[in-house]
Coordinates of N, CA, C and O in Angstrom, one line a residue:
X1 N 2.9 35.4 5.3 CA 1.8 35.9 4.7 C 1.9 35.6 3.3 O 2.8 35.3 2.8
X2 N 1.1 35.8 2.2 CA 1.1 35.5 0.7 C 0.9 34.0 0.4 O 0.7 33.2 1.6
X3 N 0.7 33.6 -0.9 CA 0.6 32.2 -1.1 C 1.3 31.2 -0.7 O 2.6 31.6 -0.6
X4 N 0.9 30.2 -0.1 CA 1.8 29.3 0.5 C 1.3 27.8 0.2 O -0.3 27.6 0.3
X5 N 2.0 26.7 -0.1 CA 1.4 25.5 -0.3 C 1.9 24.7 1.2 O 3.1 24.6 1.2
X6 N 0.9 24.2 1.6 CA 1.3 23.3 2.7 C 0.9 21.7 2.4 O -0.2 21.5 2.2
X7 N 1.9 21.1 2.4 CA 1.8 19.7 1.8 C 2.4 18.5 2.9 O 3.0 18.8 3.5
X8 N 1.5 17.6 2.9 CA 1.4 16.6 4.2 C 1.3 15.4 3.7 O 0.8 15.1 2.5
X9 N 1.6 14.3 4.3 CA 1.1 13.0 4.3 C -0.2 12.8 4.8 O -1.1 13.9 5.1
X10 N -1.1 11.7 4.6 CA -2.2 11.6 4.7 C -2.8 10.3 5.2 O -2.7 9.2 4.5
X11 N -3.2 10.4 6.3 CA -3.5 9.2 7.2 C -5.0 9.1 7.7 O -5.1 7.8 7.7
X12 N -5.6 10.0 7.6 CA -7.1 9.9 8.1 C -8.0 11.3 7.7 O -7.1 12.2 7.4
X13 N -9.1 10.9 7.7 CA -10.0 11.8 7.6 C -9.9 13.3 8.2 O -10.0 14.4 8.0
X14 N -9.5 12.9 9.6 CA -9.2 14.2 10.7 C -8.0 15.0 9.7 O -7.8 16.3 10.3
X15 N -7.1 14.5 9.3 CA -5.8 15.4 8.7 C -6.3 16.7 8.2 O -5.7 17.7 8.5
X16 N -7.3 16.7 7.6 CA -7.6 18.2 6.8 C -8.6 19.0 8.4 O -8.5 20.3 7.9
X17 N -8.4 18.6 9.4 CA -8.9 19.2 10.7 C -7.7 19.6 11.3 O -7.5 20.8 11.7
X18 N -7.0 18.6 11.6 CA -5.8 18.8 12.6 C -4.4 20.0 11.8 O -4.2 20.7 12.9
X19 N -4.5 20.2 10.5 CA -3.3 20.9 10.0 C -3.9 22.6 10.4 O -3.3 23.5 11.0
X20 N -5.5 22.7 10.0 CA -5.7 24.2 10.0 C -5.9 24.6 11.6 O -5.5 25.9 11.7
X21 N -6.0 23.6 12.7 CA -6.0 23.9 13.9 C -4.8 24.3 14.3 O -4.6 25.0 15.3
X22 N -3.6 23.5 13.7 CA -2.5 24.0 14.3 C -1.7 24.9 13.5 O -0.8 25.5 13.9
X23 N -2.0 25.3 12.4 CA -1.5 25.9 11.4 C -1.6 27.8 11.9 O -2.8 27.8 12.6
X24 N -0.8 28.3 12.1 CA -0.8 30.1 12.4 C -1.5 30.8 11.6 O -1.9 31.8 11.9
X25 N -2.1 30.3 10.4 CA -3.0 31.2 9.6 C -4.0 30.0 8.6 O -3.7 28.8 8.8
X26 N -5.1 30.7 8.4 CA -6.2 29.5 7.5 C -5.3 28.6 6.4 O -4.6 29.3 5.7
X27 N -5.4 27.2 6.2 CA -5.3 26.4 5.3 C -6.5 26.2 4.4 O -7.1 25.3 5.2
X28 N -6.7 26.1 3.3 CA -7.8 25.8 2.4 C -7.4 24.4 1.9 O -6.1 24.0 1.5
X29 N -8.4 23.5 1.9 CA -8.2 22.3 1.0 C -9.3 21.7 0.1 O -10.4 22.4 0.8
X30 N -9.1 20.8 -0.6 CA -10.1 20.4 -1.7 C -10.9 19.7 -1.0 O -10.3 18.4 0.0
X31 N -12.4 19.3 -1.2 CA -12.9 18.1 -0.7 C -14.0 17.8 -1.8 O -14.2 18.6 -2.6
X32 N -14.2 16.8 -1.7 CA -15.2 16.3 -2.8 C -16.5 17.0 -2.9 O -17.1 16.9 -1.7
X33 N -17.0 17.6 -4.0 CA -18.0 18.1 -3.8 C -19.7 17.3 -3.4 O -20.5 17.9 -2.9
X34 N -19.2 15.7 -3.3 CA -20.5 15.4 -2.9 C -20.8 15.6 -1.5 O -22.0 15.4 -0.7
X35 N -19.7 16.3 -0.7 CA -20.1 16.7 0.8 C -21.2 17.6 0.8 O -21.7 18.2 1.8
X36 N -21.3 18.8 -0.5 CA -22.4 19.7 -0.6 C -23.6 19.4 -0.9 O -24.3 20.2 -1.1
X37 N -23.8 18.0 -1.6 CA -24.9 17.5 -2.3 C -25.6 16.6 -1.3 O -26.8 16.0 -1.8
X38 N -25.2 16.2 -0.3 CA -25.9 15.0 0.8 C -27.2 15.9 1.1 O -27.4 17.1 1.5
X39 N -28.3 15.0 1.5 CA -29.6 15.5 1.9 C -29.8 15.4 3.4 O -28.8 14.4 4.1
X40 N -30.6 16.1 3.7 CA -31.2 15.4 5.3 C -30.2 16.7 6.3 O -29.5 17.3 5.8
X41 N -30.4 15.9 7.6 CA -29.5 16.8 8.4 C -28.2 16.4 8.4 O -27.5 17.4 8.6
X42 N -27.9 15.5 8.1 CA -26.1 15.1 7.9 C -25.7 16.0 6.7 O -24.6 16.5 6.8
X43 N -26.7 15.9 5.8 CA -26.1 16.5 4.6 C -26.0 18.3 4.7 O -24.9 19.0 4.3
X44 N -26.8 18.9 5.4 CA -26.7 20.2 5.9 C -25.5 20.4 6.8 O -24.8 21.3 6.8
X45 N -25.4 19.5 7.8 CA -24.2 19.6 8.7 C -22.8 19.5 8.1 O -22.0 20.3 8.2
X46 N -22.9 18.3 7.1 CA -21.5 18.5 6.2 C -21.0 19.9 5.5 O -20.1 20.3 5.5
X47 N -22.2 20.1 4.9 CA -22.3 21.5 4.1 C -21.9 22.6 4.9 O -20.9 23.6 4.4
X48 N -22.3 22.6 5.8 CA -21.8 23.9 6.6 C -20.4 23.9 7.5 O -19.6 24.7 7.4
X49 N -20.4 22.6 7.7 CA -18.6 22.1 8.3 C -17.8 22.8 7.2 O -17.1 23.4 7.4
X50 N -18.2 22.2 5.9 CA -17.0 22.2 4.8 C -17.0 23.7 4.3 O -16.0 24.4 3.8
X51 N -18.1 24.6 4.6 CA -18.0 26.0 4.3 C -17.4 26.9 5.5 O -16.7 27.7 5.3
X52 N -17.5 26.4 6.5 CA -16.9 26.8 7.6 C -15.5 26.8 7.8 O -14.8 27.9 7.8
X53 N -15.1 25.6 7.2 CA -13.6 25.4 7.1 C -13.0 26.2 5.8 O -11.9 25.9 5.1
X54 N -13.8 26.6 4.9 CA -13.7 27.1 3.7 C -12.9 26.3 2.7 O -11.8 26.6 1.9
X55 N -13.4 25.1 2.8 CA -12.9 24.0 1.8 C -13.3 24.3 0.5 O -14.3 25.0 0.2
X56 N -12.5 23.8 -0.4 CA -12.8 24.1 -2.2 C -13.5 23.0 -2.8 O -13.0 21.9 -2.7
X57 N -14.9 22.9 -3.2 CA -15.3 21.7 -3.6 C -14.8 21.4 -5.3 O -14.7 22.1 -5.8
X58 N -14.6 19.9 -5.3 CA -14.2 19.6 -6.6 C -14.8 18.0 -6.8 O -15.0 17.5 -6.0
X59 N -15.1 18.4 -8.2 CA -16.1 17.2 -8.6 C -15.1 16.0 -9.0 O -14.3 16.1 -9.9
X60 N -14.7 14.9 -8.3 CA -13.8 14.2 -8.3 C -14.1 12.8 -9.6 O -13.3 12.1 -10.0
X61 N -15.1 13.0 -10.1 CA -15.5 12.2 -11.2 C -15.1 12.6 -12.3 O -15.5 11.9 -13.5
X62 N -15.2 13.9 -12.3 CA -14.8 14.4 -14.0 C -13.6 13.9 -14.3 O -12.5 13.4 -13.8
X63 N -13.4 13.7 -15.6 CA -12.3 13.4 -16.4 C -11.2 14.4 -16.2 O -9.9 13.9 -16.5
X64 N -11.5 15.4 -15.8 CA -10.3 16.2 -15.8 C -10.2 16.8 -14.3 O -9.5 18.2 -13.9
X65 N -10.7 16.3 -13.3 CA -10.6 16.0 -11.7 C -9.3 16.7 -11.6 O -9.2 17.7 -10.6
X66 N -8.4 15.9 -11.8 CA -7.0 16.3 -11.1 C -6.7 17.6 -11.7 O -6.1 18.5 -10.7
X67 N -6.4 18.0 -12.8 CA -6.2 19.3 -13.4 C -7.5 20.5 -12.8 O -6.9 21.7 -12.3
X68 N -8.6 20.1 -12.8 CA -9.3 21.2 -12.2 C -9.0 21.3 -10.9 O -9.3 22.5 -10.2
X69 N -8.6 20.6 -9.9 CA -8.5 20.6 -8.5 C -6.9 21.5 -8.4 O -7.0 22.6 -7.7
X70 N -6.1 21.5 -9.4 CA -4.8 22.1 -9.2 C -5.3 23.7 -9.8 O -4.6 24.5 -9.2
X71 N -6.1 23.8 -10.8 CA -6.4 25.1 -11.1 C -7.3 25.8 -10.1 O -7.0 27.2 -10.1
X72 N -8.1 25.2 -9.3 CA -8.7 25.8 -8.5 C -7.7 26.3 -7.2 O -7.4 27.5 -6.6
X73 N -6.6 25.1 -7.0 CA -5.7 25.4 -6.0 C -4.7 26.7 -6.2 O -4.2 27.6 -5.4
X74 N -4.3 26.9 -7.5 CA -3.5 27.7 -8.2 C -4.3 29.3 -7.9 O -3.6 30.5 -7.4
X75 N -6.0 28.9 -8.1 CA -6.3 30.5 -7.9 C -6.4 30.9 -6.3 O -6.4 32.1 -6.0
X76 N -6.5 30.0 -5.2 CA -6.1 30.1 -4.2 C -5.1 30.7 -3.6 O -4.9 31.6 -2.9
X77 N -4.0 30.4 -4.4 CA -2.3 30.4 -3.8 C -2.5 32.2 -4.4 O -1.7 32.9 -3.9
X78 N -2.9 32.3 -5.7 CA -2.7 33.6 -6.7 C -3.7 34.7 -5.7 O -3.4 35.9 -5.5
X79 N -4.5 34.3 -4.8 CA -5.4 35.2 -3.9 C -4.3 35.4 -2.6 O -4.8 36.2 -1.7
X80 N -3.2 34.9 -2.5 CA -2.6 35.0 -1.1 C -2.8 34.1 -0.1 O -2.5 34.3 0.9
X81 N -3.4 33.2 -0.3 CA -4.0 32.2 0.8 C -3.1 31.1 0.5 O -2.5 30.7 -0.2
X82 N -3.2 30.3 1.8 CA -2.5 28.9 2.0 C -3.4 27.9 1.8 O -4.7 27.8 2.0
X83 N -2.6 26.9 0.9 CA -3.4 26.1 0.4 C -2.9 24.4 0.6 O -1.7 24.1 0.4
X84 N -3.9 23.5 1.3 CA -2.9 22.3 1.6 C -3.5 21.3 0.9 O -4.5 21.1 -0.3
X85 N -2.4 20.5 0.3 CA -2.4 19.4 -0.8 C -1.6 18.1 0.1 O -0.8 18.1 1.0
X86 N -2.0 17.3 -0.4 CA -1.6 15.6 0.2 C -1.0 15.2 -1.3 O -1.8 14.7 -2.2
X87 N 0.4 15.1 -1.3 CA 1.1 14.9 -2.6 C 0.7 13.1 -2.9 O 0.6 13.1 -4.1
X88 N 0.5 12.4 -1.8 CA 0.0 10.9 -2.3 C -1.4 10.7 -2.9 O -1.3 9.8 -3.5
X89 N -1.9 11.8 -3.0 CA -3.1 11.7 -3.9 C -4.5 11.2 -3.2 O -5.7 11.5 -3.3
X90 N -4.0 10.3 -1.8 CA -5.2 10.1 -1.3 C -4.7 9.2 0.1 O -3.2 9.3 0.1
X91 N -5.8 8.9 1.2 CA -5.1 8.2 2.2 C -4.3 7.2 1.9 O -4.6 6.3 1.5
X92 N -3.3 7.3 2.9 CA -2.4 5.7 3.0 C -3.2 5.0 3.7 O -3.5 4.8 5.0
X93 N -3.4 3.5 3.4 CA -4.3 2.6 3.8 C -3.2 1.5 4.5 O -3.8 0.8 5.7
X94 N -2.2 1.7 4.4 CA -1.1 0.8 5.0 C -0.1 1.4 6.0 O 1.0 0.8 6.5
X95 N -0.4 2.7 6.1 CA 0.6 3.7 6.9 C 1.7 4.0 6.2 O 2.5 4.7 7.1
X96 N 2.2 3.6 5.1 CA 3.5 3.7 4.7 C 3.7 5.2 3.8 O 2.6 5.6 3.5
X97 N 4.4 6.0 3.9 CA 4.4 7.2 2.9 C 4.7 6.9 1.4 O 5.6 6.3 1.0
X98 N 3.7 7.0 0.6 CA 3.8 6.3 -0.7 C 4.4 7.4 -1.8 O 4.3 8.9 -1.1
X99 N 4.6 7.1 -3.1 CA 5.5 8.5 -3.8 C 4.5 9.6 -4.0 O 3.2 9.0 -4.2
X100 N 4.9 10.4 -4.2 CA 4.1 11.8 -4.5 C 3.8 11.8 -5.7 O 4.5 11.7 -6.3
X101 N 2.5 12.3 -6.0 CA 2.3 12.5 -7.4 C 2.8 14.1 -7.7 O 2.9 14.9 -6.9
X102 N 2.7 14.2 -8.7 CA 3.7 15.8 -9.4 C 2.7 17.0 -9.1 O 3.2 18.1 -9.8
X103 N 1.6 17.0 -8.8 CA 0.6 18.1 -8.7 C 1.5 19.2 -7.8 O 1.2 20.4 -7.8
X104 N 2.1 18.5 -6.9 CA 2.4 19.6 -5.9 C 3.6 20.4 -6.7 O 4.1 21.8 -6.3
X105 N 4.5 19.8 -7.2 CA 5.8 20.3 -8.1 C 5.1 21.3 -9.3 O 5.8 22.4 -9.3
X106 N 4.0 20.9 -9.8 CA 3.4 21.6 -10.7 C 2.8 23.1 -10.3 O 3.2 24.2 -10.6
X107 N 2.2 23.1 -8.9 CA 1.7 24.4 -8.3 C 3.0 25.2 -7.8 O 2.8 26.3 -7.9
X108 N 4.0 24.4 -7.4 CA 4.8 25.1 -7.0 C 5.6 26.1 -8.2 O 6.1 27.1 -7.9
X109 N 5.9 25.3 -9.4 CA 6.3 26.0 -10.6 C 5.3 27.2 -11.1 O 5.8 28.2 -11.3
X110 N 4.1 26.8 -11.1 CA 3.0 28.1 -11.5 C 2.9 28.8 -10.9 O 2.8 29.9 -11.2
X111 N 3.1 28.8 -9.3 CA 2.6 30.1 -8.4 C 3.7 30.5 -7.8 O 3.5 31.9 -7.8
X112 N 4.8 30.1 -7.7 CA 6.2 30.6 -7.3 C 6.3 30.5 -6.0 O 7.0 31.5 -5.2
X113 N 5.1 30.0 -5.2 CA 5.1 30.5 -3.7 C 5.9 29.2 -2.9 O 6.3 28.1 -3.6
X114 N 6.6 29.3 -1.6 CA 6.8 28.0 -1.4 C 6.0 27.2 -0.5 O 4.9 27.4 -0.7
X115 N 6.5 26.0 -0.4 CA 5.9 24.9 0.1 C 6.6 24.5 1.4 O 7.6 24.6 2.0
X116 N 5.6 24.3 2.6 CA 5.8 24.2 4.0 C 5.3 22.5 4.1 O 4.4 22.1 4.1
X117 N 6.3 21.9 4.2 CA 6.1 20.4 4.3 C 5.6 19.9 5.7 O 6.0 20.8 6.6
X118 N 4.5 19.1 5.9 CA 4.2 18.8 7.2 C 4.0 17.4 7.5 O 3.6 16.2 6.4
X119 N 4.2 16.9 8.6 CA 4.6 15.4 8.8 C 3.0 15.0 10.1 O 3.4 15.7 11.1
X120 N 2.4 14.4 9.8 CA 1.4 13.9 10.8 C 1.5 12.7 11.4 O 2.0 11.5 10.6
X121 N 1.4 12.6 12.8 CA 1.7 11.5 13.4 C 0.7 11.0 14.3 O 0.3 11.9 15.0
X122 N 0.1 9.9 14.0 CA -1.1 9.2 15.0 C -2.3 9.7 14.6 O -3.6 9.5 15.5
X123 N -2.8 10.5 13.6 CA -4.1 10.6 12.8 C -4.7 9.3 12.5 O -6.3 9.4 12.6
X124 N -3.8 8.6 11.9 CA -4.6 7.2 11.6 C -5.0 6.5 12.9 O -6.2 5.4 12.6
X125 N -4.5 6.8 14.4 CA -5.2 6.0 15.6 C -6.3 6.7 15.9 O -7.0 6.3 16.7
X126 N -6.4 7.9 15.9 CA -7.4 8.9 16.3 C -8.3 8.6 15.8 O -9.8 8.4 16.2
X127 N -8.5 8.7 13.9 CA -9.7 8.1 13.2 C -9.2 7.1 12.1 O -9.1 7.6 11.0
X128 N -9.2 5.9 12.4 CA -8.6 5.2 11.2 C -9.7 5.1 10.3 O -10.8 5.4 10.3
X129 N -9.1 4.7 9.1 CA -10.0 4.5 7.8 C -11.0 4.0 8.0 O -10.9 2.9 8.4
X130 N -12.6 4.3 7.8 CA -13.7 3.5 8.0 C -14.6 3.8 9.2 O -15.4 3.4 9.4
X131 N -13.7 4.3 10.1 CA -14.5 4.8 11.4 C -15.2 6.1 11.3 O -15.0 7.0 10.6
X132 N -16.3 6.4 12.1 CA -17.0 7.5 12.1 C -16.5 8.7 13.0 O -16.6 9.9 12.9
X133 N -16.2 8.0 14.2 CA -15.6 9.0 15.2 C -14.2 9.0 15.7 O -14.1 7.7 15.8
X134 N -13.8 10.0 16.0 CA -12.6 10.1 16.4 C -12.3 9.8 17.9 O -13.4 9.6 18.7
X135 N -10.8 8.7 18.0 CA -11.2 8.0 19.1 C -9.8 9.0 20.1 O -8.8 9.8 19.6
X136 N -9.9 9.1 21.2 CA -9.3 9.8 21.9 C -7.6 9.6 21.8 O -7.0 8.0 22.3
X137 N -6.7 10.1 21.3 CA -5.3 9.4 21.0 C -4.6 10.7 20.8 O -5.1 11.8 20.0
X138 N -3.4 10.7 21.5 CA -2.2 11.8 21.0 C -2.0 12.1 19.5 O -1.6 11.0 18.9
X139 N -1.8 13.0 18.9 CA -1.5 13.6 17.6 C -0.4 14.4 17.7 O -0.2 15.3 18.7
X140 N 0.3 14.2 16.7 CA 1.6 15.4 16.5 C 1.5 16.0 14.8 O 1.2 15.1 13.9
X141 N 1.6 17.2 14.8 CA 1.6 17.9 13.4 C 3.0 18.8 13.6 O 3.5 19.4 14.4
X142 N 3.8 18.5 12.6 CA 5.3 18.9 12.2 C 5.4 19.8 11.3 O 5.1 19.3 10.3
X143 N 5.5 21.0 11.3 CA 5.6 21.8 10.3 C 7.1 22.0 9.9 O 7.8 22.2 11.0
X144 N 7.6 22.0 8.8 CA 8.8 21.9 8.2 C 9.3 23.4 8.2 O 8.3 24.2 7.9
X145 N 10.4 23.5 7.4 CA 11.0 25.0 6.5 C 10.4 25.0 5.6 O 10.3 24.1 4.7
X146 N 10.1 26.1 5.2 CA 9.6 26.6 3.8 C 10.3 26.1 2.7 O 11.6 26.3 3.2
X147 N 10.3 25.4 1.4 CA 11.1 25.3 0.8 C 10.5 25.9 -0.6 O 9.5 26.5 -0.8
X148 N 12.0 26.5 -1.3 CA 11.6 27.0 -2.7 C 12.5 26.3 -3.7 O 13.4 25.6 -3.2
X149 N 12.2 26.6 -5.1 CA 12.6 25.6 -5.9 C 13.1 26.4 -7.2 O 13.3 25.9 -8.5
X150 N 13.9 27.5 -7.0 CA 14.6 27.9 -8.2 C 15.6 27.4 -8.7 O 15.8 27.8 -10.2
X151 N 16.3 26.3 -8.1 CA 17.2 25.6 -8.3 C 16.8 24.7 -9.9 O 17.5 24.3 -10.7
X152 N 15.3 24.5 -9.9 CA 15.1 23.7 -11.0 C 14.3 24.4 -12.1 O 13.6 24.1 -12.8
X153 N 14.2 25.7 -12.1 CA 13.6 26.5 -13.2 C 14.1 26.3 -14.5 O 13.3 26.7 -15.5
X154 N 15.4 25.9 -14.4 CA 15.8 25.7 -16.1 C 15.8 24.3 -16.6 O 16.3 24.1 -17.6
X155 N 15.0 23.6 -15.7 CA 14.9 22.2 -16.2 C 13.6 22.0 -17.1 O 12.7 22.7 -16.8
X156 N 13.7 20.8 -17.8 CA 12.4 20.6 -18.1 C 11.3 20.5 -17.2 O 11.1 20.1 -16.3
X157 N 9.9 20.9 -17.8 CA 9.0 21.2 -16.8 C 8.5 19.6 -15.8 O 8.5 19.5 -14.9
X158 N 8.5 18.8 -16.9 CA 8.4 17.5 -16.1 C 9.2 16.7 -15.2 O 8.7 16.4 -14.3
X159 N 10.9 17.2 -15.7 CA 11.6 16.8 -14.8 C 11.5 17.7 -13.3 O 11.6 16.9 -12.3
X160 N 11.4 18.9 -13.6 CA 11.2 19.7 -12.3 C 10.1 19.6 -11.6 O 10.3 19.5 -10.0
X161 N 9.0 19.4 -12.2 CA 7.6 18.7 -11.3 C 8.3 17.3 -10.4 O 7.9 17.5 -8.9
X162 N 8.9 16.4 -10.9 CA 9.2 15.1 -10.3 C 10.5 15.6 -9.0 O 10.1 14.8 -8.0
X163 N 11.2 16.4 -9.2 CA 12.1 16.5 -8.7 C 11.6 17.3 -7.5 O 11.9 17.2 -6.2
X164 N 10.7 18.1 -7.7 CA 10.3 19.4 -6.2 C 9.2 18.1 -5.6 O 9.5 18.2 -4.3
X165 N 8.6 17.5 -6.3 CA 7.7 16.5 -5.5 C 8.7 15.5 -4.8 O 8.4 15.2 -3.7
X166 N 9.5 15.0 -5.6 CA 10.6 14.3 -4.5 C 11.0 14.8 -3.1 O 11.2 14.1 -2.1
X167 N 11.6 16.1 -3.5 CA 12.1 16.8 -2.5 C 11.2 17.0 -1.2 O 11.3 16.9 0.0
X168 N 9.8 17.4 -1.8 CA 8.7 17.5 -0.7 C 8.3 16.4 0.1 O 8.5 16.2 1.3
X169 N 8.2 15.5 -0.7 CA 8.3 13.8 0.1 C 9.3 13.5 0.8 O 9.0 13.0 1.7
X170 N 10.3 13.8 0.5 CA 11.7 13.6 1.5 C 11.3 14.2 2.9 O 12.0 13.7 3.9
X171 N 10.8 15.9 2.5 CA 11.3 16.6 3.9 C 9.7 16.0 4.7 O 9.7 16.3 6.0
X172 N 8.6 15.7 3.9 CA 7.4 15.1 4.4 C 7.9 13.9 5.5 O 7.5 13.3 6.4
X173 N 8.5 12.7 4.7 CA 9.2 11.5 5.3 C 9.8 12.0 7.0 O 9.8 11.2 7.6
X174 N 10.7 12.9 6.4 CA 11.6 13.5 7.8 C 10.7 13.6 8.9 O 11.3 13.7 10.0
X175 N 9.9 14.5 8.6 CA 8.9 15.0 9.5 C 8.0 13.9 10.4 O 7.5 14.0 11.4
X176 N 7.4 12.8 9.4 CA 6.5 12.1 9.7 C 7.1 10.7 10.6 O 6.6 10.2 11.2
X177 N 8.4 10.6 10.0 CA 9.1 9.2 10.3 C 8.5 7.8 9.7 O 8.7 7.1 10.2
X178 N 7.5 8.0 8.7 CA 7.0 6.9 8.2 C 7.8 5.9 7.3 O 8.6 6.5 6.8
X179 N 7.5 4.6 7.3 CA 8.2 3.8 6.2 C 7.7 4.4 4.9 O 6.7 4.9 4.7
X180 N 8.8 4.2 4.1 CA 8.6 4.6 2.4 C 8.2 3.5 1.9 O 8.9 2.4 1.9
X181 N 7.4 3.5 0.8 CA 7.1 2.4 0.0 C 7.5 2.4 -1.2 O 7.9 1.5 -1.6
X182 N 7.7 3.7 -1.9 CA 8.2 3.7 -3.2 C 7.5 3.5 -4.3 O 7.8 3.5 -5.4
X183 N 6.2 3.4 -4.1 CA 5.1 3.2 -4.9 C 3.9 4.2 -4.7 O 4.0 4.8 -4.0
X184 N 3.1 4.2 -5.7 CA 2.1 5.4 -5.5 C 1.1 4.4 -4.8 O 0.7 3.4 -5.1
X185 N 0.3 5.4 -4.1 CA -0.9 4.9 -3.3 C -2.2 4.7 -4.6 O -2.3 5.5 -5.5
X186 N -2.7 3.5 -4.2 CA -4.2 3.5 -5.0 C -5.0 4.8 -5.0 O -5.5 4.7 -3.6
X187 N -5.4 5.1 -5.7 CA -6.5 6.3 -5.7 C -7.9 5.6 -5.8 O -8.0 4.4 -6.0
X188 N -8.9 5.9 -4.9 CA -10.4 5.5 -5.1 C -10.9 5.5 -5.8 O -10.8 6.4 -6.9
X189 N -11.6 4.5 -6.1 CA -12.5 4.4 -7.4 C -13.9 5.1 -7.2 O -14.1 5.4 -5.8
X190 N -14.2 5.6 -8.4 CA -15.7 6.5 -8.5 C -16.7 5.4 -8.1 O -16.6 4.4 -8.0

């Protein structure tokens, strides 16, 4: 119960469905707001789906998109809900676990809630990047132990965010078994 950050690797579009299906409580994720703005039958189906899973729409083209996403996430956490985040920032196109961006560290410090690391295995085979429909494949969702970060409370905020993020990425890596890249994943262009 209470606010909780669910931090996972990100291999496929299906990840945001796999985690909520396996989690013992609802987990909300951010989704680009264009999913709510498409027309026709497909647009209506997408809008209904994302409202059903209680996704949070965010304008990815806004100059403040990253901070706006974190502000929305903080509101979800303060309401006592679980919020899912992908610290890599986007799907891994090469299958490696990339260096985490410090948004998860910011959220952990600002909210004071625990972080549960998650390792996803096989979702990239179930729905590879660029495919429309899932393929029958076995996937694994591994939930780690909740992590708290009181030991970083007295550090400068930037250093604390980096250390928290690195700790979370190490836990995700242990759960997913992915090769580590040591570099940031390239974010999608607008």
